[in-house]
Amino acid sequence: MAIDKFVNRHIGPRERDLEEMQRVIGVKSLDELIEQTVPSNIRLEKPLNLPNGLTERAYFKQIRKLAAKNKVFNTYIGMGYYDTITPAVIQRNILENPVWYTSYTPYQAEVSQGRLEALLNFQTMVCEMTAMDLANASLLDEATAAAEAMSLMYATRSRGKQKAGANVCFVDENVWPQTLDVLQTRAEPLGIELKVGDFSRDKIEENWFGAIVQYPNLKGEVEDYSNFTSRLHDNDCKISVASDLLALALITPPGEWDADVVFGSAQRFGVPMGYGGPSAAFFALKEDYKRYMPGRIIGVTKDATGKLALRMALQTREQHIKRERATSNICTAQALLATMAGMYAVYHGPEGIRGIADRAHSIGVLLAEEITKLGYKQENANFFDTIRISLPRHVKKEDIEWLSLDLEMNFRYFETGEVGLSIDETTNLEDINWILEVFAKAANKRIPVIDEIPENSIIDKQYGRKSEFLTQDVFNKYRSETEMARYIKRLEKKDISLVHSMISLGSCTMKLNAATEMIPLSWIEFNGIHPFVPKNQAMGYHEMMEELRRDLAEITGFDDISLMPNSGAAGEYTGLMVIREYHKSRGEGHRNVVLIPSSAHGTNPASAVMAGMKVVVVPCDENGNIDVEALRAKAEEHKDNLSAFMVTYPSTHGVFESAIVEMCDIIHKNGGQVYMDGANMNAQVGLTNPKRIGADVCHLNLHKTFAIPHGGGGPGVGPIGVAKHLVEFLPSHPVMNNGHVGLHAVSAAPWGSASVLPITYGYIKMLGADGLTQATKIAILNANYIASLLKDNYGILYTGEKGRVAHEMILECRHLKASAGVTEADIAKRLMDYGFHAPTLSFPVHGTLMVEPTESESKEELDRFVEAMNSIFSEIKEIEEGKADANDNVLKNAPHTAEVLMADDWKHGYSREKAAYALGWLRDNKFWVPVSRVDDAYGDRNLICTCEPLESYMEE
Ligand SMILES: *Cc1c(COP(=O)(O)O)cnc(C)c1O
């Protein structure tokens, strides 16, 4: 064995474990297991055509070389992306800290209190800056947030407007071009018409339901929308405002002039530009629309002992429940980046944020004055950080351009001839002098010298912010680095992550996120680049992305890949829109029926509806397989209008269905296209692929199969792969040529969340063809090993024809409810006492647990998990046999906090020791849960989503 092979670090089980694991499963070799699991008619005939894996050291050299090909210039382009200083204490303790980046979306509230508090801070910060009532814990980016705002205004339009068929959304011409482009994509399938115009001139029409404006706008101008807002409201229309959190420190927040929705990017709150992403979008609204909030909201509630606790609120809105009635498909969002932005506000506080805003503004004013002195004209009447300079006749734009590039600076060039400068947190005296040098030289004037930045403001009294913000305790406490680091650590200690124990969430593929894969994220050559700089400043990025696209095409069998979608669900939407364009191009635009199995993830039907399609549900048979005859009948019934079939493979039931080829065939024969949900790709890589199976499009969740960490609920990347006939429809970008010419944009940034792509790139380069295939085989081995050891106690709900599961399995728990009154949630909570995060609850089958171990877990860890599950099973038996009380037992009271266990008063019918140390190894490695079981219903009845009134809340 080559000791430095990365595959040996990525994969958990050792060579010596395989024999024992195979014996437990009842196979003689790994290949025998794979033969019993993956249908032979879909197996690849040849190994992946990818190079061998690099060692970690060799990869490091390669990625350093690529990084060196990116050039980090000072960039004043603005348009939604600004350089920012990530406080090092946040970079080191959050961005680079696996407790924060490897944790899961906080569904299991009791082991997620740290990140829940961080996200509550983010929501509070957004409410404070915007002066709105309620904010969510992030959306994918500003442009998709605009689309969510449009959908919300449409869904909540007044009855009069609904009856009148009002379907026009006004968009001011001065919103970011990428925002407008995404709005175009998203409006069309919903039957919404966009009217692009000038808010100050256009007459409000009868058929408008809402309007979207930008504040400050595309030109950098701070407009007064208060009049427009009241006129809209008089006409039963709503207004959504794209805004800039930093600007709102100085200008009147939209909540104070009665905006209905305020959204935007929180990037400049300490999240690097990353060549476009990831960063968190924020979304805030008036109390009245809280039931329509897209994405996730963190709320306050209490635990079983009455103690304050946090959890995700209003979970009934999730697509799982609403499915085809959902109006938004947000699942993975941008939790890690929202956490960072919230912490930026915690660290700087109101005076710090105001100081940063004042400084950027003052520099803008100073530059405007100095540049004017050189004979130019500054055009913006009211600006925050962006000035717009028109050139005197004798100055050529080209001169400004080469002079600035020569000094490693990027300016913005308006189509109308002006030059734009957006000032940010990083701009300093030296930069100011360089900027002035360019304008002076181009005008043939003497170069002025500036030696200080005077405080200065031109913000009109009428627009100046008068209200206070960030007055809550948390934003006024942690100013020294020591205090800040300890605050972050205090939150971190409350959470379970992958560095604590395996997180066996089915469908989520919580595998190793290797440190070598992660390190390049911290390099300025990757994270310090604005997405709209000339491509020759990002050659390293482009080389990496081209190779990555080629590798992903090889892995999926497809012809091309779009890296643009920022999550799996965004990929679903994009793929369906591509299919829609394809039908339209053939004169079959009427095809709008999509067949979706009942076992599908909730985002599937939600995405289909957003793409303007009609969902027809296909049932599963008693073995959990899609009912092929029902599929055939429905495909034939709808053959004139059949658009697509959405299928997850292997299925969400954890089985490689052998009829998959036949199913794809049925769809094609009836004129439809096959969309494969690639969430379960971890069971396919190297063994089979979507193309081989018969699909036309698939998305990949790079944050599942391809090693991007889950970040406590994002970032994600959801690229789609397509067969040749669909390549021409892949999404384009209005500002940068991203190589595709089809749909309008689906994300704000031309290459989506570019800065996390090196993680997947590294994963593929270091595993290589053999390692990737071996990872898949071991993922299947690990799942079948667990299934063999748990099947007698719990029962495995579905298996393939030869009795095998794929890379995950559903554990039956419903019989335990009948026999002992124990639910899958009780088991999940009791697992916390054993130091484990729960598997997936009640998806895709209610009352069950879905377990996916991944290849990264060692045999020892699998054994520990099995031991915990079987120990819990014997605790359930005690209830069944009457040895433990039906209500007062270790399961119903789980999880047990130290506070409860150490109280003088202990009234339970079991010992403290049994509650805390049910198995020997817990004494050595105990995770102390910070709160008792949280009360979801209480919090939903008393919805509180900011950290302001916590004390008063608990007194009620
Ligand atoms: C995770 C998942 C999705 C959604 O992907 P996101 O990246 O969270 O948007 C869709 N389908 C299945 C089966 C999944 O497991």
Coordinates of N, CA and C and ligand atoms in Angstrom, one line a residue, residues 104-105 140 296 319-320 329-333 506-509 566-572 599-604 607 648-652 677-680 699-704 710 713 715-718 808 843 850 852, ligand 1:
Y104 N -24.7 20.1 10.2 CA -25.9 19.9 9.3 C -26.9 21.0 9.6
T105 N -27.8 21.2 8.7 CA -28.9 22.1 8.9 C -29.6 21.8 10.2
L140 N -30.2 32.1 -1.4 CA -29.0 31.7 -2.2 C -28.2 32.9 -2.7
R296 N -35.7 29.4 5.5 CA -35.9 28.9 6.9 C -35.8 30.1 7.8
Q319 N -41.1 22.2 1.9 CA -41.6 21.6 0.7 C -42.1 20.2 1.0
H320 N -41.5 19.5 2.0 CA -41.9 18.1 2.4 C -43.4 18.1 2.6
N329 N -38.6 26.6 -3.6 CA -38.0 25.3 -3.4 C -36.7 25.3 -2.6
I330 N -36.5 26.4 -1.8 CA -35.3 26.6 -1.0 C -35.1 25.4 0.0
C331 N -34.0 24.7 -0.1 CA -33.7 23.7 0.9 C -32.3 24.1 1.4
T332 N -31.2 23.7 0.8 CA -29.9 24.2 1.2 C -29.9 25.7 0.9
A333 N -29.4 26.5 1.8 CA -29.3 28.0 1.6 C -27.8 28.4 1.8
G506 N -29.6 10.2 6.1 CA -29.9 9.6 4.8 C -30.2 10.7 3.8
S507 N -29.7 10.5 2.6 CA -29.9 11.5 1.5 C -29.0 12.7 1.6
C508 N -28.2 12.8 2.6 CA -27.4 14.0 2.8 C -25.9 13.8 2.6
T509 N -25.5 12.6 2.6 CA -24.1 12.2 2.3 C -23.1 13.1 3.1
N566 N -26.9 27.3 -7.4 CA -26.3 27.3 -6.1 C -26.8 26.3 -5.1
S567 N -27.6 25.4 -5.5 CA -28.1 24.3 -4.6 C -28.7 23.2 -5.5
G568 N -28.9 22.1 -4.9 CA -29.6 21.0 -5.6 C -30.9 21.4 -6.2
A569 N -31.7 22.1 -5.3 CA -33.0 22.5 -5.7 C -32.9 23.5 -6.9
A570 N -31.9 24.4 -6.8 CA -31.7 25.3 -7.9 C -31.3 24.6 -9.2
G571 N -30.6 23.5 -9.0 CA -30.3 22.6 -10.2 C -31.5 22.0 -10.8
E572 N -32.4 21.5 -9.9 CA -33.7 20.9 -10.4 C -34.4 21.9 -11.2
S599 N -42.3 9.0 -3.7 CA -41.2 9.0 -2.7 C -40.2 10.1 -2.9
A600 N -40.5 11.0 -3.9 CA -39.6 12.1 -4.2 C -39.4 13.1 -3.1
H601 N -38.2 13.7 -3.1 CA -37.9 14.8 -2.2 C -38.9 15.9 -2.5
G602 N -39.3 16.7 -1.4 CA -40.2 17.8 -1.6 C -39.8 18.9 -2.6
T603 N -38.5 19.0 -2.8 CA -38.0 20.1 -3.7 C -38.4 19.7 -5.1
N604 N -38.6 18.4 -5.5 CA -38.9 18.0 -6.8 C -40.2 18.6 -7.3
S607 N -40.0 22.5 -7.4 CA -39.3 23.0 -8.6 C -40.1 22.9 -9.8
T648 N -35.2 10.0 -8.7 CA -34.0 9.9 -7.9 C -33.4 8.5 -8.0
Y649 N -32.1 8.4 -8.3 CA -31.5 7.1 -8.5 C -30.2 7.0 -7.8
P650 N -29.9 5.9 -7.0 CA -30.9 5.0 -6.5 C -32.0 5.8 -5.7
S651 N -33.1 5.1 -5.6 CA -34.3 5.8 -5.1 C -34.1 6.3 -3.7
T652 N -35.0 7.2 -3.3 CA -34.9 7.8 -2.0 C -35.3 6.7 -1.0
D677 N -32.6 13.3 -10.3 CA -32.2 14.0 -9.1 C -30.9 13.3 -8.6
G678 N -29.8 14.0 -8.6 CA -28.5 13.4 -8.3 C -28.1 13.4 -6.9
A679 N -29.1 13.6 -6.0 CA -28.7 13.6 -4.6 C -28.0 12.3 -4.1
N680 N -28.4 11.2 -4.8 CA -27.8 9.9 -4.4 C -26.7 9.5 -5.3
H699 N -28.9 16.9 -11.8 CA -28.1 17.8 -11.0 C -27.2 17.0 -10.1
L700 N -26.1 17.6 -9.6 CA -25.3 17.0 -8.7 C -25.3 17.9 -7.4
N701 N -25.4 17.3 -6.2 CA -25.2 18.1 -5.0 C -23.8 18.1 -4.7
L702 N -23.0 19.1 -5.1 CA -21.5 19.0 -4.7 C -21.3 19.0 -3.2
H703 N -22.3 19.5 -2.5 CA -22.2 19.5 -1.0 C -22.7 18.2 -0.4
K704 N -23.0 17.2 -1.2 CA -23.2 15.9 -0.7 C -22.2 14.9 -1.2
H710 N -21.4 20.8 4.5 CA -22.7 21.2 4.6 C -23.0 22.6 5.2
G713 N -26.2 24.2 6.8 CA -27.3 24.5 5.9 C -26.9 25.4 4.7
P715 N -23.1 26.7 2.4 CA -23.4 26.8 1.0 C -23.6 25.4 0.3
G716 N -24.2 25.5 -0.9 CA -24.3 24.3 -1.7 C -23.9 24.7 -3.1
V717 N -23.7 23.7 -4.0 CA -23.5 23.9 -5.4 C -24.3 22.8 -6.1
G718 N -25.1 23.2 -7.0 CA -26.0 22.2 -7.7 C -25.8 22.2 -9.2
E808 N -27.7 3.7 1.4 CA -28.5 4.2 2.6 C -29.6 3.2 2.8
F843 N -38.4 10.9 6.5 CA -38.3 11.1 5.0 C -37.6 9.9 4.5
M850 N -33.9 7.2 8.2 CA -33.1 6.8 7.1 C -31.6 7.1 7.4
E852 N -27.6 6.9 6.4 CA -26.6 6.8 5.3 C -25.2 7.1 5.9
Ligands
LIG1 C1 -30.8 17.2 -0.7 C2 -31.8 16.7 -1.6 C3 -32.4 17.7 -2.5 C4 -32.2 19.2 -2.4 O1 -30.9 19.6 -2.6 P1 -30.5 21.0 -1.9 O2 -29.1 21.1 -2.4 O3 -30.7 20.9 -0.5 O4 -31.3 22.1 -2.5 C5 -33.2 17.2 -3.5 N1 -33.5 15.8 -3.6 C6 -32.9 14.9 -2.7 C7 -33.3 13.5 -2.9 C8 -32.1 15.4 -1.7 O5 -31.6 14.5 -0.8

